[in-house]
XYZ file of C-alpha atoms in Angstrom:
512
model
C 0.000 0.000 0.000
C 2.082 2.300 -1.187
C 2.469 5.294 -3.782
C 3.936 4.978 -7.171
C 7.310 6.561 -6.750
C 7.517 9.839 -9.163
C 10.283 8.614 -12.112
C 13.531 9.796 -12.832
C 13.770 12.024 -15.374
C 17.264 12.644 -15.824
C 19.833 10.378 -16.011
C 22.012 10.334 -13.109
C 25.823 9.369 -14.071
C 27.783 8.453 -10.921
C 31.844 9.028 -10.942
C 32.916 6.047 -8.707
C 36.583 5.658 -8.005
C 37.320 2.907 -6.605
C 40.946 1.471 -5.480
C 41.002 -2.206 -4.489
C 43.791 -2.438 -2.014
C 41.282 -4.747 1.202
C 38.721 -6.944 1.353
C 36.126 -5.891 3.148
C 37.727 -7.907 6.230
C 40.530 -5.811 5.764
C 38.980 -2.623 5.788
C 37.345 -3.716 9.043
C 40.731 -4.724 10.858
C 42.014 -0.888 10.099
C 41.313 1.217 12.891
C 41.895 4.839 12.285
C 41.876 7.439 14.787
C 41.386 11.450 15.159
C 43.992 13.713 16.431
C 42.660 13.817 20.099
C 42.417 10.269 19.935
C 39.089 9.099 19.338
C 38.725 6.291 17.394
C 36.930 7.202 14.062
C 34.354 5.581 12.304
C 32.513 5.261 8.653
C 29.177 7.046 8.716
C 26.516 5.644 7.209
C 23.549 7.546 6.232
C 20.201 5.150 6.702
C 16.759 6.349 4.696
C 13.900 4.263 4.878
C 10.535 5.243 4.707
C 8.052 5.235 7.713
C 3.963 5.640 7.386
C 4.101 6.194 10.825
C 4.369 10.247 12.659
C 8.128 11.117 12.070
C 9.752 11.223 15.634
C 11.061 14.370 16.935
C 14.947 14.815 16.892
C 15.654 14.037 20.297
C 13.832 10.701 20.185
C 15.284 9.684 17.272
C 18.775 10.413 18.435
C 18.065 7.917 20.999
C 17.335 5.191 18.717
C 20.318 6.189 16.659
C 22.634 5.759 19.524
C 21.270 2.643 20.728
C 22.248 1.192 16.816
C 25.708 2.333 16.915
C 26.396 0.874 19.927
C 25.998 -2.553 18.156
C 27.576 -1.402 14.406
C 30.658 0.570 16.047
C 31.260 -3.047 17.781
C 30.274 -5.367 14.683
C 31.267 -2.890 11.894
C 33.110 -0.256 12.716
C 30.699 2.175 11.520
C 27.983 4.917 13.010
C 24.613 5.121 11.245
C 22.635 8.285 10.738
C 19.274 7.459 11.071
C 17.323 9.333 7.898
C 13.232 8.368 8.313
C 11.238 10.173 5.116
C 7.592 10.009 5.354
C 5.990 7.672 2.721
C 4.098 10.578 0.723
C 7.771 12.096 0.549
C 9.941 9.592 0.204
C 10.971 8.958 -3.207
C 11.107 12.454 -4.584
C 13.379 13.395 -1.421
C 15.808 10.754 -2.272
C 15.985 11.322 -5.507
C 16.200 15.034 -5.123
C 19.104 14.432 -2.725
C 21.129 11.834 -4.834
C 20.700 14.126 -7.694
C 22.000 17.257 -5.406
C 25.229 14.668 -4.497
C 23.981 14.928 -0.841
C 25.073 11.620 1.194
C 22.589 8.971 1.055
C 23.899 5.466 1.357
C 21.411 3.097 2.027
C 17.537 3.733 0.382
C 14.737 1.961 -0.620
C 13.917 1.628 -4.454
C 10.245 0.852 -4.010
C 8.006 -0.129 -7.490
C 11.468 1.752 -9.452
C 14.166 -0.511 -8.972
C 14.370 -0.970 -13.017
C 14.172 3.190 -12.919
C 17.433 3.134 -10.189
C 19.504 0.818 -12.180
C 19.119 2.228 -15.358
C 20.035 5.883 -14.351
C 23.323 4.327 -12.534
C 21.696 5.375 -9.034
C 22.669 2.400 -7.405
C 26.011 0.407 -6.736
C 26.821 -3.105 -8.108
C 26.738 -5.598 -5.189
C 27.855 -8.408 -7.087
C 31.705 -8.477 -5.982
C 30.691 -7.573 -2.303
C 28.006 -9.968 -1.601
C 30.169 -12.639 -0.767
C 32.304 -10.817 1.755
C 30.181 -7.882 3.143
C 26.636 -9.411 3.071
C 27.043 -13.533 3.236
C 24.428 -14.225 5.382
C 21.802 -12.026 3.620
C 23.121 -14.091 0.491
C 22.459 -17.210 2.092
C 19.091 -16.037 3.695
C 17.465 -15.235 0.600
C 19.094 -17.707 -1.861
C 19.614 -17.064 -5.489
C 16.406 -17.303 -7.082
C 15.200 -14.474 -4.441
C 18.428 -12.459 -5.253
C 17.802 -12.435 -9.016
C 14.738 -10.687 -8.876
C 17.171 -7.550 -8.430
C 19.666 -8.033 -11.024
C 20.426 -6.434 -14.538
C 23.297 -8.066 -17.078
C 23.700 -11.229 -14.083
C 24.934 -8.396 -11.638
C 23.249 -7.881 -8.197
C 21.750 -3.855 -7.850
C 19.870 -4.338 -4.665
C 18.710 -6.251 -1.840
C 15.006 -7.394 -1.492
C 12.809 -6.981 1.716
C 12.424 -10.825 3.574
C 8.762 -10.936 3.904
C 6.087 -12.568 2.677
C 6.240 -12.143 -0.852
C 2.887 -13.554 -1.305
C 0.573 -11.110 -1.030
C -3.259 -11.908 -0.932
C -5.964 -9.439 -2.011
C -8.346 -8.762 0.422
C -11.654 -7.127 2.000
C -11.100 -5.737 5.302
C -14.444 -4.382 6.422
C -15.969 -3.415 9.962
C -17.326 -6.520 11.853
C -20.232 -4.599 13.671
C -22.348 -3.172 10.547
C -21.699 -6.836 8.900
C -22.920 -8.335 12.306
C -25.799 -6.036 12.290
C -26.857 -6.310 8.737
C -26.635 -9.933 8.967
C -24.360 -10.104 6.204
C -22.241 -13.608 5.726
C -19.035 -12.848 4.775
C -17.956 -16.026 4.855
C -19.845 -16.394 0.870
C -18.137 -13.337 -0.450
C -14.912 -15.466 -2.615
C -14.487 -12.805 -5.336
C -14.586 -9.044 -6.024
C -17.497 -9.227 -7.866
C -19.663 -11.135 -4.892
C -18.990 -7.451 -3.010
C -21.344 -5.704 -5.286
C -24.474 -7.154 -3.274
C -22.836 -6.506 0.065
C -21.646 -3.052 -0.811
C -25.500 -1.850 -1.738
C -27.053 -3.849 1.563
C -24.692 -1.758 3.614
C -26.003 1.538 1.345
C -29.876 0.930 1.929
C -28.946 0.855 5.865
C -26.994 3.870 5.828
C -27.260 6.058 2.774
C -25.001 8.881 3.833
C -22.473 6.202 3.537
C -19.983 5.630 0.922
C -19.135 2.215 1.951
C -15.990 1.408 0.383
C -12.984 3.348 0.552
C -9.701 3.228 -1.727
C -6.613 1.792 -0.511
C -4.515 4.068 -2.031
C -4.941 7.240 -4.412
C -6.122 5.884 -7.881
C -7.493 2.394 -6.806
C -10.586 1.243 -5.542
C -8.628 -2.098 -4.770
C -10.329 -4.440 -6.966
C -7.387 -3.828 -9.476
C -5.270 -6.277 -7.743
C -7.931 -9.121 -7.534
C -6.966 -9.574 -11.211
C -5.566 -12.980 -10.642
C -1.956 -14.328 -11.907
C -0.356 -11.281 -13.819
C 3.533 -10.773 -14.107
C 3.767 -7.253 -14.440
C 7.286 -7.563 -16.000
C 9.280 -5.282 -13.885
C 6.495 -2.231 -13.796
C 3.598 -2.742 -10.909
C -0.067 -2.689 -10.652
C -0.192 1.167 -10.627
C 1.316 1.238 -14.428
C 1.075 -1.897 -16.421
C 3.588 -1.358 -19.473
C 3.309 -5.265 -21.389
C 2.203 -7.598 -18.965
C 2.347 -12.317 -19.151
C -0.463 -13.919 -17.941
C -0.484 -17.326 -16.397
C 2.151 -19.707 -18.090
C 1.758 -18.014 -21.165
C 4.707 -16.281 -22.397
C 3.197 -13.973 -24.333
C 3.748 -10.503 -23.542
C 0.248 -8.491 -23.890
C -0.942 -5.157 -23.587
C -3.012 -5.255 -20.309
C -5.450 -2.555 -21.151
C -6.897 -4.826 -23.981
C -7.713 -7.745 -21.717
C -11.023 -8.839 -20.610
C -10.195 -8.769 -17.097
C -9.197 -5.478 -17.153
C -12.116 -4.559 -18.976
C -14.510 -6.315 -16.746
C -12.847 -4.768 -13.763
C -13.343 -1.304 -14.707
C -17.107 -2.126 -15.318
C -17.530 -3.143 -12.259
C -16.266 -0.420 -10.252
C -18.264 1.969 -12.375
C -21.216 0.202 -11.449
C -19.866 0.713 -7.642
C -19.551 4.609 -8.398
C -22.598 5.180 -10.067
C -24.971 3.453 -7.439
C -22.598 5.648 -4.388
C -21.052 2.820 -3.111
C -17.237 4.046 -3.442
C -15.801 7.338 -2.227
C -16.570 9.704 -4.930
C -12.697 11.232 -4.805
C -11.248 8.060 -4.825
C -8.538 9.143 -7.786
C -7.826 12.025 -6.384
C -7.540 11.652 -2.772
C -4.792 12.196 -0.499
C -6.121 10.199 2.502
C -5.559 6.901 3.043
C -7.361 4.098 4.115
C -6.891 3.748 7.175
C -7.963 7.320 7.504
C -10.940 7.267 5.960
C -11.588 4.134 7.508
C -11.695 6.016 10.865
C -14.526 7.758 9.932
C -17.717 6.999 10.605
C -18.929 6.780 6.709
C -17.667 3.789 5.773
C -17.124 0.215 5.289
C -14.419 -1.310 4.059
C -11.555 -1.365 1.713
C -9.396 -3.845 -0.491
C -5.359 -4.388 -0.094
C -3.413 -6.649 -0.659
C -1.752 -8.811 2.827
C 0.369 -11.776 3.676
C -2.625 -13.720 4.574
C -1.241 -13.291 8.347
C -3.689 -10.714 8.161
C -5.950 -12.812 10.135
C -3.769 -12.788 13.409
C -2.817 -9.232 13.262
C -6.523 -7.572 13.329
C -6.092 -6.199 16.124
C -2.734 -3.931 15.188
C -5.170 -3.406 12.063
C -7.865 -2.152 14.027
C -6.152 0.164 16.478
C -4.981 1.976 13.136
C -8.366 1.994 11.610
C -10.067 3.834 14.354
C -10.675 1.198 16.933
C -13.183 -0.265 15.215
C -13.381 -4.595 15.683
C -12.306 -5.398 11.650
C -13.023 -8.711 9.588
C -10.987 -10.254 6.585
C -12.050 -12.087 3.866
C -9.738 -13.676 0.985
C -10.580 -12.138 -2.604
C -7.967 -14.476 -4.372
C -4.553 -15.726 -4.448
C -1.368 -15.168 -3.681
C 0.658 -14.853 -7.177
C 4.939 -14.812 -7.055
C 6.326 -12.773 -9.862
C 9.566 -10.455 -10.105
C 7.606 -7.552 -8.575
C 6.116 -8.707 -5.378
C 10.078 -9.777 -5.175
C 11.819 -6.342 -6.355
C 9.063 -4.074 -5.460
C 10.208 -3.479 -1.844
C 14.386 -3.350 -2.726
C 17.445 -1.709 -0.857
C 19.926 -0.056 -2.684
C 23.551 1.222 -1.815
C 23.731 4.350 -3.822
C 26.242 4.372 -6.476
C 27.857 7.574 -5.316
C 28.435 6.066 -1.730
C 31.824 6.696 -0.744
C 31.794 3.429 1.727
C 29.976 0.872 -0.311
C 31.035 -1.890 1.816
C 30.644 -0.793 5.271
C 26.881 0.409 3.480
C 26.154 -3.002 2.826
C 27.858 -4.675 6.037
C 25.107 -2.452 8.007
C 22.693 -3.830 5.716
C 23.361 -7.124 6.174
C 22.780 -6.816 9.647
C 18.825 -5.479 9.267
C 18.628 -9.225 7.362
C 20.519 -10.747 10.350
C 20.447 -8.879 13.488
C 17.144 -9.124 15.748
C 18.551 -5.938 17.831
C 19.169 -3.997 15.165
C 16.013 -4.705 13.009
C 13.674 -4.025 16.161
C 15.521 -0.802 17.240
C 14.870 0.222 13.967
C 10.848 -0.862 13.671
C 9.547 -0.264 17.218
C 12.242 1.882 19.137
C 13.731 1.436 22.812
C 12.345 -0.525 25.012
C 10.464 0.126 28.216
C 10.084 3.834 26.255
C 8.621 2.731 22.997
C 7.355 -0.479 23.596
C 7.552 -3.376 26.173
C 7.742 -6.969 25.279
C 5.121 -9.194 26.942
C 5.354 -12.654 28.761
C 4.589 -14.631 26.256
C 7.413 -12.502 24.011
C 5.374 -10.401 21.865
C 5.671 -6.378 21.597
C 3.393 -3.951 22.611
C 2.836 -0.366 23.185
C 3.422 0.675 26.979
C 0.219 1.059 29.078
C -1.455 4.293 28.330
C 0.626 4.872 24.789
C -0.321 3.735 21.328
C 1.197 4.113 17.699
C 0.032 7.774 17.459
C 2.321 8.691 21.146
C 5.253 6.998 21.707
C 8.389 9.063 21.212
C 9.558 6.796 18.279
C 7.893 3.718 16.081
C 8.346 2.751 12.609
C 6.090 -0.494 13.160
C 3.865 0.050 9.784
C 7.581 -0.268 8.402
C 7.914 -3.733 9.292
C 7.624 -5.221 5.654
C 9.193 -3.007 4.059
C 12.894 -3.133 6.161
C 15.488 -5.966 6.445
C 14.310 -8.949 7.511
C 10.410 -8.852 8.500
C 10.758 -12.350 10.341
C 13.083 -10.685 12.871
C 10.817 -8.615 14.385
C 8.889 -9.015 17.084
C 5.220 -10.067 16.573
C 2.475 -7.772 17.874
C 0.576 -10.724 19.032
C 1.350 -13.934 21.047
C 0.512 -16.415 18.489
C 2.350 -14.312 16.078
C 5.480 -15.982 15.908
C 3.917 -19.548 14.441
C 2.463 -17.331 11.904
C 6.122 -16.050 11.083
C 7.283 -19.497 10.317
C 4.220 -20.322 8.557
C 4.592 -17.457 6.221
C 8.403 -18.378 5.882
C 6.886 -21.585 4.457
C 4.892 -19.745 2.326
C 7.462 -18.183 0.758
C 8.823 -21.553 -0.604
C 5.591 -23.234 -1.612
C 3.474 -20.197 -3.704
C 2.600 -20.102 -6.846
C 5.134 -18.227 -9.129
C 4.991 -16.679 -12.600
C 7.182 -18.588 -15.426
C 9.076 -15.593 -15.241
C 10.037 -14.836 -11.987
C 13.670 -13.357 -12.119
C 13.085 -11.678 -14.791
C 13.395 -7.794 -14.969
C 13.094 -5.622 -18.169
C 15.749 -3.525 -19.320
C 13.826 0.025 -19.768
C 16.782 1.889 -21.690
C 16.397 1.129 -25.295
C 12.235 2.808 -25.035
C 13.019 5.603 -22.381
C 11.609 7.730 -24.520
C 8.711 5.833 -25.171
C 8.216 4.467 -21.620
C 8.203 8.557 -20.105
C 5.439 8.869 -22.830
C 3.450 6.292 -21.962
C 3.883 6.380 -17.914
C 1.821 9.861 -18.876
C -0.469 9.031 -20.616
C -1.198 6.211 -17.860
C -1.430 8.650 -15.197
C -4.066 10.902 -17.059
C -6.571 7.608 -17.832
C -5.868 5.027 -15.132
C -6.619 6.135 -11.976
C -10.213 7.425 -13.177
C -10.947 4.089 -14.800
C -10.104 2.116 -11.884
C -12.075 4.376 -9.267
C -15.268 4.129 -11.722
C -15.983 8.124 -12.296
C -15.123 7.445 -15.856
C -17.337 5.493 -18.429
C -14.775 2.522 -19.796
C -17.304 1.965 -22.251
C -16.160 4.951 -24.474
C -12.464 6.058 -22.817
C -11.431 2.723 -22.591
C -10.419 2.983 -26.707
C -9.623 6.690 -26.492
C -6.915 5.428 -23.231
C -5.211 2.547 -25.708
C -5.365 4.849 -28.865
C -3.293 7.554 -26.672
C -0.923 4.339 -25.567
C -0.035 3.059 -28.839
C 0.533 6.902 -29.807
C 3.131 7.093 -27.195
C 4.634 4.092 -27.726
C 3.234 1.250 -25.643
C 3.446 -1.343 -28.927
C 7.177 -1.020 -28.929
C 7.734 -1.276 -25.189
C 5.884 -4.184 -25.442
C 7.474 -5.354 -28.641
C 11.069 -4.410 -26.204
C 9.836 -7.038 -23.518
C 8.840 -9.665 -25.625
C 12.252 -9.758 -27.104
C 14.355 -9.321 -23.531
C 12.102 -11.680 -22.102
C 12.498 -14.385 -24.853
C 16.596 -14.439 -24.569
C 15.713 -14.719 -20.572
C 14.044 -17.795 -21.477
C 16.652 -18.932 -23.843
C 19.042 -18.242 -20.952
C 17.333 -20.391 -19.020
C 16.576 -23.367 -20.623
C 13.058 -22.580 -21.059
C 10.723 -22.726 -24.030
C 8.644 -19.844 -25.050
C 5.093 -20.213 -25.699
């Protein structure tokens, strides 16, 4: 549930010199020191996005302290801690890369093809090994390839769980009341019937609310796409299914059928009229007394952590129900990636900090929920939560709506006490979903830049109207692929098709 990160425009060409003389075990084993005698350290600047209230300085100089007591000791290195709020995030960093202003360490979000291409991030591949082995080993190769270009490594992908279920989360009370059974609601388009029940009981209601600008949510119930490197918020050439055919989205029935049914929702006042344009989320909106529900996308863990859910949603008890499956592709990989930025002047002791939010349980929790006793407490049964009297929107410092989005997600402590089965269960997960044929794949932007600024326009004039229903698809659905082919779309996806068929030869594989 995040924003589409704004693109780079201009290309960003990084002067790295850099003289081989250590091995990163080397360059740990050197200890310098300043003229009174201190010893001196590489600093690291850290910036990673938080969707929680930025803490003020003095808090966060806390947490910062408590970190480099554990990287001046493993390391050799201080971190400065850099947290960007989400709705900021990518044009900051980019604006500050650009400027030459130190960033090390940032997230690439749904632009890690973007990053690479504009030489914005350092090659990992010769460092891995020495600076980052257990991350390596952690998330194993096929994981690892998900961020590579020309069989080098760019970036580092979140541990999570990459599969990622669409769902309804809705308010258990007005279901309860309107004796509504969720429990027969097993698509998107069973909602409709719920959706107008709710209506005829409160009519001042608009009972669904968008997960994001742009979206109503039922977008991503589309089942088994591989969006080839772009993301669900601007489809450039998509596969479906085993098929290795590289299609334009916009032309396909489900697409089609999806935007019909959300202008049926819109019509009858059954989604926030705004939806494409607003700025609020939806756990905002879903505060409010005037509504229902909305649709994301969750590890299905979902189920356990409710009640972290509902404290952010306004307090309200909240229900989820399943509106598909869980599909493994190179996005739901790469679309959450850490990058060491090309014009880093420590590269290594970047990544060696890294390497420890995969591998370090201290250093992963400092980072999501703070100090504890201050921040948080950890129960009995060894599960974190707030301190009696505080709550996500008081403590002096949390990050927790961070959690999978930074290092290793199955380090941190679970909110609830059954929470850590549901860890390794979703570990499991990770080895056992269903994956796209062409997972490991990533597309290679540079040869239609032109084309792909052109059409990422064009996208972002028609899209987000279409899939909040206050267009009719009916008649802009051919004026949106007439403007796409005009800008180019036919030879991005002409571009794919050809990358993605000498992936396949690469492989072993057999295109379709």
């Amino acid at each position: 549930m995040r924003k589409g990160i704004k693109k780079v425009a201009v290309v960003f060409v990084a002067a790295i010199v850099t003289v081989i003389f250590f091995t990163c075990d080397n360059l740990d084993s050197k200890e310098e020191y300043s003229q009174d005698g201190a010893k001196k350290y590489d600093k690291i600047v850290f910036a990673y996005a938080t969707f929680n209230a930025l803490p003020e300085e003095e808090a966060l100089q806390t947490v910062e302290e408590a970190v480099n007591k554990i990287t001046r000791e493993k390391i050799g290195a201080e971190v400065k801690l850099m947290p960007i709020a989400i709705a900021d995030y990518s044009s900051y960093v980019n604006m500050e890369l650009q400027s030459g202003s130190q960033i090390d360490i940032y997230q690439t979000f749904g632009s890690f093809n973007e990053y690479v291409s504009n030489n914005m991030t350092y090659d990992l591949t010769n460092i891995m090994e020495s600076c980052a082995p257990k991350t390596k080993q952690l998330l194993g190769e096929e994981i690892l390839s998900s961020c590579k270009k020309d069989e080098k490594i760019f970036g580092i992908p979140a541990y999570k769980p990459y599969g990622l279920v669409p769902m309804l989360i809705y308010k258990r009370e007005i279901a309860e009341k309107l004796n509504i059974d969720m429990t027969k609601i097993k698509s998107v388009y069973d909602l409709t019937s719920v959706l107008r029940k709710v209506k005829k009981e409160y009519p001042d209601m608009e009972p669904l609310v968008p997960v994001m600008q742009g979206t109503a949510g039922a977008n991503l119930c589309i089942q088994d796409v591989d969006y080839l490197t772009d993301d669900y918020n601007s489809p450039k050439g998509i596969i479906m299914g085993q098929d290795m055919t590289v299609i334009d989205y916009y032309g396909t029935d489900e697409f089609k059928n999806t935007c019909n049914l959300v202008r049926t929702w819109y019509k009858e006042g059954l989604i926030v009229k705004d939806a494409a344009t607003t700025t609020s989320t939806s756990r905002e909106l879903m505060s409010l007394d005037k509504s229902f529900c909305y649709i994301a996308c969750y590890s299905s863990s979902v189920y356990n952590g409710l009640e972290a859910l509902e404290k952010q949603c306004g307090g309200e008890p909240l229900g989820a129900v399943q509106l598909g499956e869980a599909y493994l592709n190179t996005v739901s990989v790469n679309s959450v990636t850490w990058a060491v930025s090309s014009t880093s002047r420590i590269p290594e002791t970047a990544l060696k900090f890294l390497d420890l939010t995969f591998t370090d349980e201290d250093i992963i929790n400092l980072l999501i929920y703070g100090i504890e006793g201050r921040d948080y407490v950890i129960s009995q049964d060894g599960y974190a939560m707030y301190p009696e009297g505080k709550d996500a929107f008081n403590v002096p410092y949390t990050a927790q709506l961070s959690c999978g989005i930074m290092g290793n997600y199955f380090l941190v402590y679970p909110l609830t006490a059954s929470g850590k089965e549901y860890l390794k269960w979703e570990e499991e997960q990770n080895k056992t979903l269903k994956k796209s044929p062409a997972l490991g794949f990533t597309f290679d932007s540079s040869s239609v830049k032109i084309e792909y600024t052109a059409v990422e326009n064009v996208i972002q004039q028609y899209l987000p109207a279409l899939l909040c229903g206050s267009v009719d698809p009916q008649t802009i659905i051919p004026e949106f692929k007439e403007n796409l082919s005009t800008a180019g779309l036919d030879n991005i996806i002409e571009a794919k098709q050809e990358q993605l068929n000498e992936w396949v030869a690469k492989n072993n594989g057999q295109v379709k």
